Every structure is written in C-alpha cells, then in structure tokens.
mmCIF file of C-alpha atoms and ligand atoms in Angstrom:
data_model
loop_
_atom_site.group_PDB
_atom_site.id
_atom_site.type_symbol
_atom_site.label_atom_id
_atom_site.label_comp_id
_atom_site.label_asym_id
_atom_site.label_seq_id
_atom_site.Cartn_x
_atom_site.Cartn_y
_atom_site.Cartn_z
ATOM 1 C CA UNK A 11 19.999 -79.543 -27.416
ATOM 2 C CA UNK A 12 15.890 -79.203 -26.571
ATOM 3 C CA UNK A 13 17.572 -80.129 -23.095
ATOM 4 C CA UNK A 14 19.037 -76.723 -22.995
ATOM 5 C CA UNK A 15 16.114 -74.981 -24.922
ATOM 6 C CA UNK A 16 14.271 -76.382 -22.519
ATOM 7 C CA UNK A 17 16.682 -74.876 -19.142
ATOM 8 C CA UNK A 18 17.431 -71.460 -20.833
ATOM 9 C CA UNK A 19 13.378 -71.093 -21.037
ATOM 10 C CA UNK A 20 13.209 -72.418 -17.868
ATOM 11 C CA UNK A 21 16.067 -69.994 -16.838
ATOM 12 C CA UNK A 22 14.597 -66.703 -18.312
ATOM 13 C CA UNK A 23 10.463 -67.112 -16.430
ATOM 14 C CA UNK A 24 12.451 -67.390 -13.193
ATOM 15 C CA UNK A 25 14.569 -64.742 -13.299
ATOM 16 C CA UNK A 26 11.502 -62.644 -14.542
ATOM 17 C CA UNK A 27 9.298 -63.958 -11.563
ATOM 18 C CA UNK A 28 12.540 -62.644 -9.626
ATOM 19 C CA UNK A 29 12.470 -59.502 -11.235
ATOM 20 C CA UNK A 30 8.232 -59.265 -10.666
ATOM 21 C CA UNK A 31 8.893 -59.931 -6.748
ATOM 22 C CA UNK A 32 11.694 -57.478 -5.965
ATOM 23 C CA UNK A 33 9.972 -55.342 -3.766
ATOM 24 C CA UNK A 34 9.745 -51.460 -5.580
ATOM 25 C CA UNK A 35 13.539 -50.603 -5.655
ATOM 26 C CA UNK A 36 12.077 -47.972 -2.722
ATOM 27 C CA UNK A 37 13.042 -44.918 -3.794
ATOM 28 C CA UNK A 38 13.714 -42.178 -0.945
ATOM 29 C CA UNK A 39 10.328 -40.370 0.280
ATOM 30 C CA UNK A 40 10.614 -37.442 -1.255
ATOM 31 C CA UNK A 41 11.653 -35.440 1.807
ATOM 32 C CA UNK A 42 8.998 -33.444 2.585
ATOM 33 C CA UNK A 43 9.084 -30.405 0.496
ATOM 34 C CA UNK A 44 11.382 -27.809 2.746
ATOM 35 C CA UNK A 45 8.094 -25.471 3.119
ATOM 36 C CA UNK A 46 9.358 -22.097 2.533
ATOM 37 C CA UNK A 47 10.530 -19.466 4.607
ATOM 38 C CA UNK A 48 8.005 -19.597 7.631
ATOM 39 C CA UNK A 49 8.397 -19.906 11.049
ATOM 40 C CA UNK A 50 9.092 -22.767 13.061
ATOM 41 C CA UNK A 51 6.222 -22.996 14.007
ATOM 42 C CA UNK A 52 4.487 -23.789 11.477
ATOM 43 C CA UNK A 53 3.106 -25.007 9.912
ATOM 44 C CA UNK A 54 0.948 -25.188 12.582
ATOM 45 C CA UNK A 55 1.561 -20.943 13.345
ATOM 46 C CA UNK A 56 -1.473 -19.210 14.920
ATOM 47 C CA UNK A 57 -1.789 -15.181 15.434
ATOM 48 C CA UNK A 58 -0.889 -15.410 19.194
ATOM 49 C CA UNK A 59 2.766 -16.584 18.114
ATOM 50 C CA UNK A 60 3.145 -13.515 15.890
ATOM 51 C CA UNK A 61 5.104 -10.557 17.165
ATOM 52 C CA UNK A 62 4.885 -7.852 14.617
ATOM 53 C CA UNK A 63 7.272 -4.625 14.918
ATOM 54 C CA UNK A 64 5.197 -2.375 12.399
ATOM 55 C CA UNK A 65 7.377 1.146 11.393
ATOM 56 C CA UNK A 66 4.626 3.896 10.410
ATOM 57 C CA UNK A 67 5.468 7.368 8.839
ATOM 58 C CA UNK A 68 3.612 9.256 11.483
ATOM 59 C CA UNK A 69 1.296 11.051 12.276
ATOM 60 C CA UNK A 70 0.604 13.347 9.905
ATOM 61 C CA UNK A 71 -2.855 13.249 9.175
ATOM 62 C CA UNK A 72 -6.781 11.308 9.625
ATOM 63 C CA UNK A 73 -5.793 8.752 6.686
ATOM 64 C CA UNK A 74 -2.708 7.809 9.294
ATOM 65 C CA UNK A 75 -4.436 8.427 12.182
ATOM 66 C CA UNK A 76 -6.883 5.890 10.909
ATOM 67 C CA UNK A 77 -3.754 3.782 9.223
ATOM 68 C CA UNK A 78 -3.041 2.808 12.586
ATOM 69 C CA UNK A 79 -5.636 2.925 14.607
ATOM 70 C CA UNK A 80 -6.878 -0.315 12.001
ATOM 71 C CA UNK A 81 -3.314 -1.714 13.082
ATOM 72 C CA UNK A 82 -3.568 -1.248 16.233
ATOM 73 C CA UNK A 83 -6.900 -2.660 16.694
ATOM 74 C CA UNK A 84 -7.257 -5.550 14.311
ATOM 75 C CA UNK A 85 -3.862 -6.717 16.606
ATOM 76 C CA UNK A 86 -5.762 -6.669 19.792
ATOM 77 C CA UNK A 87 -9.426 -8.870 18.431
ATOM 78 C CA UNK A 88 -6.947 -10.889 16.568
ATOM 79 C CA UNK A 89 -4.110 -11.401 19.656
ATOM 80 C CA UNK A 90 -1.035 -10.903 18.362
ATOM 81 C CA UNK A 91 1.236 -8.977 19.657
ATOM 82 C CA UNK A 92 2.263 -5.609 18.542
ATOM 83 C CA UNK A 93 5.399 -3.832 18.197
ATOM 84 C CA UNK A 94 4.589 -0.111 17.381
ATOM 85 C CA UNK A 95 7.041 1.798 15.893
ATOM 86 C CA UNK A 96 5.930 5.618 15.551
ATOM 87 C CA UNK A 97 8.989 7.589 13.138
ATOM 88 C CA UNK A 98 8.016 10.976 13.507
ATOM 89 C CA UNK A 99 7.662 11.438 9.342
ATOM 90 C CA UNK A 100 12.393 11.021 9.439
ATOM 91 C CA UNK A 101 13.305 8.634 6.843
ATOM 92 C CA UNK A 102 16.280 8.233 9.320
ATOM 93 C CA UNK A 103 14.594 6.933 12.264
ATOM 94 C CA UNK A 104 12.040 4.931 10.031
ATOM 95 C CA UNK A 105 15.550 3.014 8.777
ATOM 96 C CA UNK A 106 16.805 2.890 12.570
ATOM 97 C CA UNK A 107 13.724 1.573 14.268
ATOM 98 C CA UNK A 108 13.472 -1.073 11.387
ATOM 99 C CA UNK A 109 17.623 -1.796 12.138
ATOM 100 C CA UNK A 110 15.790 -2.228 16.080
ATOM 101 C CA UNK A 111 13.226 -4.406 15.166
ATOM 102 C CA UNK A 112 16.140 -6.260 13.332
ATOM 103 C CA UNK A 113 17.763 -6.366 16.456
ATOM 104 C CA UNK A 114 14.644 -7.794 18.892
ATOM 105 C CA UNK A 115 14.665 -11.744 19.191
ATOM 106 C CA UNK A 116 10.786 -11.531 19.919
ATOM 107 C CA UNK A 117 9.964 -9.774 17.216
ATOM 108 C CA UNK A 118 9.371 -11.837 13.893
ATOM 109 C CA UNK A 119 7.695 -10.241 11.647
ATOM 110 C CA UNK A 120 8.654 -6.467 10.539
ATOM 111 C CA UNK A 121 5.545 -4.234 8.778
ATOM 112 C CA UNK A 122 7.078 -1.083 7.305
ATOM 113 C CA UNK A 123 4.661 1.982 5.739
ATOM 114 C CA UNK A 124 7.939 3.120 4.053
ATOM 115 C CA UNK A 125 8.601 6.645 3.971
ATOM 116 C CA UNK A 126 10.680 7.040 0.453
ATOM 117 C CA UNK A 127 10.823 4.475 -1.941
ATOM 118 C CA UNK A 128 14.992 3.644 -1.468
ATOM 119 C CA UNK A 129 17.282 3.015 1.119
ATOM 120 C CA UNK A 130 15.613 0.022 2.189
ATOM 121 C CA UNK A 131 18.380 -2.935 1.517
ATOM 122 C CA UNK A 132 20.197 -3.536 3.420
ATOM 123 C CA UNK A 133 17.605 -3.312 6.871
ATOM 124 C CA UNK A 134 15.482 -5.703 4.125
ATOM 125 C CA UNK A 135 18.997 -8.055 4.053
ATOM 126 C CA UNK A 136 19.377 -8.191 7.482
ATOM 127 C CA UNK A 137 15.719 -8.691 7.985
ATOM 128 C CA UNK A 138 16.649 -11.587 5.667
ATOM 129 C CA UNK A 139 19.357 -12.932 7.244
ATOM 130 C CA UNK A 140 17.582 -12.822 10.445
ATOM 131 C CA UNK A 141 15.174 -14.534 9.291
ATOM 132 C CA UNK A 142 12.181 -12.100 10.082
ATOM 133 C CA UNK A 143 9.824 -11.706 7.531
ATOM 134 C CA UNK A 144 9.045 -8.548 6.326
ATOM 135 C CA UNK A 145 5.146 -7.052 4.955
ATOM 136 C CA UNK A 146 5.388 -4.243 2.890
ATOM 137 C CA UNK A 147 2.033 -1.661 3.613
ATOM 138 C CA UNK A 148 0.306 1.032 2.698
ATOM 139 C CA UNK A 149 2.957 2.790 -0.065
ATOM 140 C CA UNK A 150 5.356 0.538 -2.563
ATOM 141 C CA UNK A 151 9.086 0.283 -2.187
ATOM 142 C CA UNK A 152 12.052 0.072 -4.857
ATOM 143 C CA UNK A 153 13.633 -3.606 -3.392
ATOM 144 C CA UNK A 154 14.169 -6.244 -5.027
ATOM 145 C CA UNK A 155 10.967 -9.239 -4.194
ATOM 146 C CA UNK A 156 12.122 -11.680 -3.091
ATOM 147 C CA UNK A 157 13.400 -9.504 0.164
ATOM 148 C CA UNK A 158 9.966 -9.556 1.415
ATOM 149 C CA UNK A 159 6.370 -11.446 1.486
ATOM 150 C CA UNK A 160 4.066 -9.120 0.117
ATOM 151 C CA UNK A 161 3.227 -5.895 -0.569
ATOM 152 C CA UNK A 162 -0.732 -4.954 0.556
ATOM 153 C CA UNK A 163 -1.508 -0.778 -0.805
ATOM 154 C CA UNK A 164 -3.366 0.862 -2.951
ATOM 155 C CA UNK A 165 -2.763 1.787 -6.995
ATOM 156 C CA UNK A 166 -1.789 5.125 -6.093
ATOM 157 C CA UNK A 167 -0.761 5.785 -10.474
ATOM 158 C CA UNK A 168 -4.926 4.701 -11.390
ATOM 159 C CA UNK A 169 -5.593 7.263 -8.086
ATOM 160 C CA UNK A 170 -4.007 10.305 -10.059
ATOM 161 C CA UNK A 171 -5.918 9.056 -13.567
ATOM 162 C CA UNK A 172 -8.734 8.940 -11.854
ATOM 163 C CA UNK A 173 -8.441 12.013 -10.535
ATOM 164 C CA UNK A 174 -7.020 13.810 -13.809
ATOM 165 C CA UNK A 175 -10.695 12.398 -15.561
ATOM 166 C CA UNK A 176 -12.698 13.532 -12.465
ATOM 167 C CA UNK A 177 -10.412 16.801 -12.823
ATOM 168 C CA UNK A 178 -11.381 17.086 -16.905
ATOM 169 C CA UNK A 179 -15.437 16.549 -16.317
ATOM 170 C CA UNK A 180 -15.430 19.537 -12.941
ATOM 171 C CA UNK A 181 -13.833 21.717 -15.671
ATOM 172 C CA UNK A 182 -15.687 21.204 -18.714
ATOM 173 C CA UNK A 183 -17.328 24.066 -19.561
ATOM 174 C CA UNK A 184 -14.619 25.680 -18.230
ATOM 175 C CA UNK A 185 -12.886 28.464 -19.908
ATOM 176 C CA UNK A 186 -9.524 27.928 -18.709
ATOM 177 C CA UNK A 187 -7.946 25.032 -17.490
ATOM 178 C CA UNK A 188 -4.683 25.578 -15.561
ATOM 179 C CA UNK A 189 -4.319 23.547 -12.729
ATOM 180 C CA UNK A 190 -2.145 23.625 -9.013
ATOM 181 C CA UNK A 191 -0.943 20.645 -7.266
ATOM 182 C CA UNK A 192 -0.277 19.777 -3.724
ATOM 183 C CA UNK A 193 1.996 16.896 -3.447
ATOM 184 C CA UNK A 194 3.015 14.056 -0.813
ATOM 185 C CA UNK A 195 6.069 13.881 1.059
ATOM 186 C CA UNK A 196 8.493 13.873 -2.088
ATOM 187 C CA UNK A 197 10.637 10.715 -2.078
ATOM 188 C CA UNK A 198 6.755 8.838 -1.345
ATOM 189 C CA UNK A 199 5.566 6.295 -3.609
ATOM 190 C CA UNK A 200 2.068 8.142 -2.996
ATOM 191 C CA UNK A 201 2.926 11.561 -4.072
ATOM 192 C CA UNK A 202 5.075 10.571 -6.973
ATOM 193 C CA UNK A 203 2.330 7.355 -8.172
ATOM 194 C CA UNK A 204 -0.600 9.723 -8.160
ATOM 195 C CA UNK A 205 1.849 12.414 -9.854
ATOM 196 C CA UNK A 206 2.115 10.298 -12.392
ATOM 197 C CA UNK A 207 -1.996 8.831 -13.114
ATOM 198 C CA UNK A 208 -2.584 12.098 -13.133
ATOM 199 C CA UNK A 209 -0.134 13.042 -15.419
ATOM 200 C CA UNK A 210 -0.656 10.778 -18.071
ATOM 201 C CA UNK A 211 -4.625 11.296 -17.848
ATOM 202 C CA UNK A 212 -5.192 15.238 -18.019
ATOM 203 C CA UNK A 213 -3.123 15.197 -21.545
ATOM 204 C CA UNK A 214 -7.779 14.288 -22.116
ATOM 205 C CA UNK A 215 -8.991 17.714 -21.682
ATOM 206 C CA UNK A 216 -5.919 20.094 -21.880
ATOM 207 C CA UNK A 217 -5.305 20.496 -18.646
ATOM 208 C CA UNK A 218 -1.531 22.100 -17.610
ATOM 209 C CA UNK A 219 -0.398 22.010 -14.838
ATOM 210 C CA UNK A 220 1.007 25.782 -13.885
ATOM 211 C CA UNK A 221 1.994 24.957 -10.139
ATOM 212 C CA UNK A 222 3.110 22.022 -8.386
ATOM 213 C CA UNK A 223 5.002 21.967 -4.703
ATOM 214 C CA UNK A 224 4.532 19.903 -2.085
ATOM 215 C CA UNK A 225 2.425 20.312 1.200
ATOM 216 C CA UNK A 226 4.122 17.689 2.661
ATOM 217 C CA UNK A 227 0.904 15.886 3.331
ATOM 218 C CA UNK A 228 -0.177 18.382 6.147
ATOM 219 C CA UNK A 229 -3.571 21.150 6.352
ATOM 220 C CA UNK A 230 -1.233 23.802 7.010
ATOM 221 C CA UNK A 231 1.484 23.751 4.767
ATOM 222 C CA UNK A 232 -0.632 23.079 1.884
ATOM 223 C CA UNK A 233 -2.959 26.088 3.345
ATOM 224 C CA UNK A 234 0.684 28.178 3.025
ATOM 225 C CA UNK A 235 1.441 26.985 -0.436
ATOM 226 C CA UNK A 236 -1.779 27.926 -2.152
ATOM 227 C CA UNK A 237 -1.212 31.472 0.142
ATOM 228 C CA UNK A 238 2.090 31.857 -0.953
ATOM 229 C CA UNK A 239 0.161 30.872 -5.326
ATOM 230 C CA UNK A 240 -2.937 33.554 -4.742
ATOM 231 C CA UNK A 241 -0.162 35.748 -4.202
ATOM 232 C CA UNK A 242 1.623 35.781 -7.501
ATOM 233 C CA UNK A 243 -2.274 35.010 -9.665
ATOM 234 C CA UNK A 244 -5.885 33.945 -9.060
ATOM 235 C CA UNK A 245 -5.883 32.602 -12.965
ATOM 236 C CA UNK A 246 -6.643 29.338 -11.698
ATOM 237 C CA UNK A 247 -9.996 26.812 -12.400
ATOM 238 C CA UNK A 248 -8.341 23.588 -10.399
ATOM 239 C CA UNK A 249 -6.483 21.937 -7.701
ATOM 240 C CA UNK A 250 -5.275 18.720 -7.105
ATOM 241 C CA UNK A 251 -4.557 18.291 -3.731
ATOM 242 C CA UNK A 252 -2.798 14.773 -3.457
ATOM 243 C CA UNK A 253 -4.348 14.251 0.009
ATOM 244 C CA UNK A 254 -7.560 15.415 2.408
ATOM 245 C CA UNK A 255 -5.489 17.453 4.646
ATOM 246 C CA UNK A 256 -4.055 19.793 1.945
ATOM 247 C CA UNK A 257 -7.060 20.478 0.365
ATOM 248 C CA UNK A 258 -8.853 21.680 3.407
ATOM 249 C CA UNK A 259 -5.717 24.028 3.489
ATOM 250 C CA UNK A 260 -6.093 25.044 -0.157
ATOM 251 C CA UNK A 261 -10.346 25.200 1.080
ATOM 252 C CA UNK A 262 -9.003 28.295 3.689
ATOM 253 C CA UNK A 263 -6.793 30.132 1.697
ATOM 254 C CA UNK A 264 -8.435 30.501 -1.140
ATOM 255 C CA UNK A 265 -11.786 31.788 1.099
ATOM 256 C CA UNK A 266 -8.956 34.437 3.112
ATOM 257 C CA UNK A 267 -8.157 36.038 -1.387
ATOM 258 C CA UNK A 268 -12.002 36.206 -1.090
ATOM 259 C CA UNK A 269 -12.049 33.662 -3.492
ATOM 260 C CA UNK A 270 -15.497 30.609 -3.690
ATOM 261 C CA UNK A 271 -14.348 27.658 -3.381
ATOM 262 C CA UNK A 272 -15.453 24.398 -5.454
ATOM 263 C CA UNK A 273 -16.805 27.613 -7.756
ATOM 264 C CA UNK A 274 -14.630 29.590 -8.377
ATOM 265 C CA UNK A 275 -11.808 26.917 -8.379
ATOM 266 C CA UNK A 276 -12.339 23.003 -8.803
ATOM 267 C CA UNK A 277 -11.440 20.995 -5.193
ATOM 268 C CA UNK A 278 -9.907 18.249 -5.889
ATOM 269 C CA UNK A 279 -8.858 15.384 -2.766
ATOM 270 C CA UNK A 280 -7.377 12.213 -2.333
ATOM 271 C CA UNK A 281 -7.995 9.970 0.594
ATOM 272 C CA UNK A 282 -12.061 10.498 0.989
ATOM 273 C CA UNK A 283 -12.038 10.542 4.914
ATOM 274 C CA UNK A 284 -14.523 11.386 6.799
ATOM 275 C CA UNK A 285 -13.541 15.249 7.021
ATOM 276 C CA UNK A 286 -13.811 15.114 3.030
ATOM 277 C CA UNK A 287 -17.496 14.544 3.199
ATOM 278 C CA UNK A 288 -17.552 17.232 5.376
ATOM 279 C CA UNK A 289 -16.336 19.670 3.314
ATOM 280 C CA UNK A 290 -18.608 17.931 0.480
ATOM 281 C CA UNK A 291 -21.479 18.451 2.133
ATOM 282 C CA UNK A 292 -20.336 21.836 3.513
ATOM 283 C CA UNK A 293 -20.435 22.805 -0.835
ATOM 284 C CA UNK A 294 -15.712 23.708 -0.649
ATOM 285 C CA UNK A 295 -14.879 20.090 -2.243
ATOM 286 C CA UNK A 296 -16.319 18.709 -4.752
ATOM 287 C CA UNK A 297 -14.611 14.751 -5.459
ATOM 288 C CA UNK A 298 -12.409 12.821 -3.456
ATOM 289 C CA UNK A 299 -10.423 9.366 -4.795
ATOM 290 C CA UNK A 300 -10.843 7.221 -2.429
ATOM 291 C CA UNK A 301 -7.365 5.243 -0.360
ATOM 292 C CA UNK A 302 -8.332 3.098 2.389
ATOM 293 C CA UNK A 303 -6.313 3.185 5.456
ATOM 294 C CA UNK A 304 -8.171 0.104 6.581
ATOM 295 C CA UNK A 305 -5.561 -2.221 5.633
ATOM 296 C CA UNK A 306 -4.367 -4.216 9.563
ATOM 297 C CA UNK A 307 -6.749 -7.599 8.331
ATOM 298 C CA UNK A 308 -5.504 -8.598 4.910
ATOM 299 C CA UNK A 309 -1.499 -7.362 6.910
ATOM 300 C CA UNK A 310 -2.264 -9.964 9.782
ATOM 301 C CA UNK A 311 -3.172 -12.688 7.114
ATOM 302 C CA UNK A 312 -0.795 -11.837 4.576
ATOM 303 C CA UNK A 313 1.959 -12.590 7.474
ATOM 304 C CA UNK A 314 0.513 -15.611 9.020
ATOM 305 C CA UNK A 315 0.365 -16.806 5.896
ATOM 306 C CA UNK A 316 3.714 -16.137 5.482
ATOM 307 C CA UNK A 317 4.419 -17.683 8.381
ATOM 308 C CA UNK A 318 3.214 -21.037 7.749
ATOM 309 C CA UNK A 319 5.397 -21.627 4.171
ATOM 310 C CA UNK A 320 3.428 -20.021 1.306
ATOM 311 C CA UNK A 321 3.945 -18.507 -1.195
ATOM 312 C CA UNK A 322 2.292 -15.135 -1.481
ATOM 313 C CA UNK A 323 1.727 -12.688 -4.535
ATOM 314 C CA UNK A 324 3.697 -9.948 -5.203
ATOM 315 C CA UNK A 325 1.268 -7.146 -4.596
ATOM 316 C CA UNK A 326 -2.545 -7.450 -3.464
ATOM 317 C CA UNK A 327 -4.230 -4.060 -4.850
ATOM 318 C CA UNK A 328 -6.083 -2.067 -2.898
ATOM 319 C CA UNK A 329 -10.271 -1.989 -4.334
ATOM 320 C CA UNK A 330 -11.299 1.187 -3.873
ATOM 321 C CA UNK A 331 -13.603 4.192 -4.661
ATOM 322 C CA UNK A 332 -14.458 7.307 -6.460
ATOM 323 C CA UNK A 333 -16.694 9.756 -4.540
ATOM 324 C CA UNK A 334 -18.381 13.307 -5.676
ATOM 325 C CA UNK A 335 -20.425 16.316 -3.991
ATOM 326 C CA UNK A 336 -23.434 16.351 -6.760
ATOM 327 C CA UNK A 337 -23.901 12.893 -5.388
ATOM 328 C CA UNK A 338 -27.992 13.207 -4.490
ATOM 329 C CA UNK A 339 -26.786 9.985 -2.031
ATOM 330 C CA UNK A 340 -23.349 11.473 -0.093
ATOM 331 C CA UNK A 341 -25.312 12.328 2.979
ATOM 332 C CA UNK A 342 -26.027 8.509 2.676
ATOM 333 C CA UNK A 343 -22.591 7.877 2.271
ATOM 334 C CA UNK A 344 -21.151 10.170 4.455
ATOM 335 C CA UNK A 345 -23.393 7.883 7.394
ATOM 336 C CA UNK A 346 -22.236 4.663 6.339
ATOM 337 C CA UNK A 347 -18.003 5.913 6.812
ATOM 338 C CA UNK A 348 -15.715 4.583 8.764
ATOM 339 C CA UNK A 349 -13.029 6.572 8.883
HETATM 340 O O1 LIG B 419 -2.528 9.413 1.186
HETATM 341 C C1 LIG B 419 -2.183 9.872 3.170
HETATM 342 C C2 LIG B 419 -0.771 9.914 4.536
HETATM 343 O O2 LIG B 419 -0.011 6.717 1.954
HETATM 344 C C3 LIG B 419 -1.966 6.481 1.259
HETATM 345 O O3 LIG B 419 0.477 9.427 3.189
HETATM 346 C C4 LIG B 419 -1.119 6.658 1.956
HETATM 347 C C5 LIG B 419 -0.940 8.596 2.152
HETATM 348 C C6 LIG B 419 -2.249 9.014 2.324
HETATM 349 O O4 LIG B 419 -0.707 11.073 4.470
HETATM 350 O O5 LIG B 419 -2.781 10.520 3.535
#
C-alpha cells in the first residue's frame, strides 16, 4: 500500500513538473489590429501622398474667396496635390464632380463643401467602395456618419442664436422690433441652421420677423430683395443678413431709399470678412458674427490622420467671435484681420 501511495505521489509531482515546463500555449500572436480604413501608405502616409479632390460650392463672395485661398495656399505649403472643382453653385454639377473624383484613380481624398444638405448618399457610398477618404468642410450634410471621416465647420445654429442676442441689444429701447431676414441659398445647412438659431433666440426680446427671403449670399440679390420690401413698407427696425454680402446689398438699398443704415435700421451680418469691418468703420453695419473660412489646415490634418488609419471625432466645430461697430478697438482689430 505504502509503495502504491509513493508511486501515486511521484506521478502527481512528475505531471505537475511537466505542465509547468510546457512552453506557454503559444496563443497566436494577436493579428495586428487591421488599421481602420486608411490608405495603402498607412501608417506612414505623408502629405505628399495625398491627392485631394476638392468640391467647392462656387465663388459667391468674400467668405468663399478666403475659403478657396485657404485650400490652395495650404496645399502648396504642405506639398499635397489639390484638384480643385468649382461647382458654380449648381448642385447637379457638384454631384457630377464628386462622381468624377470617385472615378479618378489618382484621387485618394475627397473634400466636400456641400451646396445642400441632402443628395449625397450614393456618391458617398461609391467613394467608400472605391477606398476614397471623404472629409466634409464648411457645411454639414444629412448622411450616415460612417460614410465620411469627419465634418470640419461652424456651428451655424450658434451663429444664429448669437445674431438674435446681438439684434436684441441693438433694438433695445426701440419701439418696434420688426426684423427682415436675408437668407442664404435654400437647402444649405448654413442657411437652415442660422435661421433656426435666430428663431430660437429672438423670443428673448420679442423680435418679429416680418419678411424673410433668400438673397443667395449675394450683394446684388440682397439689394434687390430689400428694395422690393422697402417699396411695400419702411416699418423695419433691423435687418438680419445671413452673410456680409447680402448686408452690403441691403445697406445700398436703404441709402437709396433715403434711410440711414446702422441708425434708422440696425444691420447685422454673419461672416466677419474684411469688408464687413470696413462697413462697420463707415457706420453702415452695426455687428458681424464671425464664421471662420480658414479651414484648410484642419481639413488636411484630418485627412492625413485618417490616411494613417486614425479614427476622428465626427465634428470639429470652429471657434468664432462677434464684432461690434461700437468697439473702441475696432480700427486695431480691423488691422489684424487676415481675410
Ligand atoms: O456664410 C457665406 C458663403 O458656407 C459658411 O457660404 C458658408 C457661407 C458663408 O456663401 O458667405
């Protein structure tokens, strides 16, 4: 019996030793995490590897000119290849341009400044199937987020709320609070969200929008629309222009109607381009709410990160301010503006 126990004990010890010496079950080395959809050059892509197809809206004013220059100049500085497509403010042309870039074997990144929020799913899916990285800039779109890398642009609703808050200050003490709204191109996120934001804030001081119509971001149309309204009535205390150009048109129309812009009628615009500062220094414009057009560095940086397989937040809102004609440092601020 003792002999049997001794043998059993030895057997147990031997098997324990055996197990201990077993080389660790060589768990298959974890396959390196498949890099998120990146480019072939991942994870060491450089700016020089990027060929960017940029779908710009068109050339409707100062803000757009600054946005376009930002993309062209920054591409040169970074040494990436830029293929620039001017959609001439025509949605069908912009969608066709997107399709064209999807078919272009050289293009590996597509940047879209969308004329309108809808109508993009097909070409976005086509881009994904073709392995192109898509970055949305300037204006947000309504499409599944997995079809694009990220959106870099402003919080237009916030710009609208800021505009209402500033208009309330401008109309303080004025009997009426009737406001006319010059709207951007119908269907664009900038126009929709600024209008919605303004309506969210205007109740705070009892503003009433008595006229609202698109001026398509242009000074000419902004003037024509305002002229037509002035023929009907001059009972207006404020004009909310969704961009600087339309405000410049309204200012001209008021002057030609014998009214003093900035005094008889308060004028507020969005963008804060250089010409808006000149109009404030001239006393014609009361307030401009900033919308930053210099988005290219952030957009290209996001494209490079995505090319190297990095996941990015779906929205990177721009940081922006508000500028007022009664600011004692306005001249100095104006001198420091870059667009
Ligand atoms: O406010 C306007 C331009 O999309 C934010 O488009 C942009 C707008 C800008 O035409 O001036």
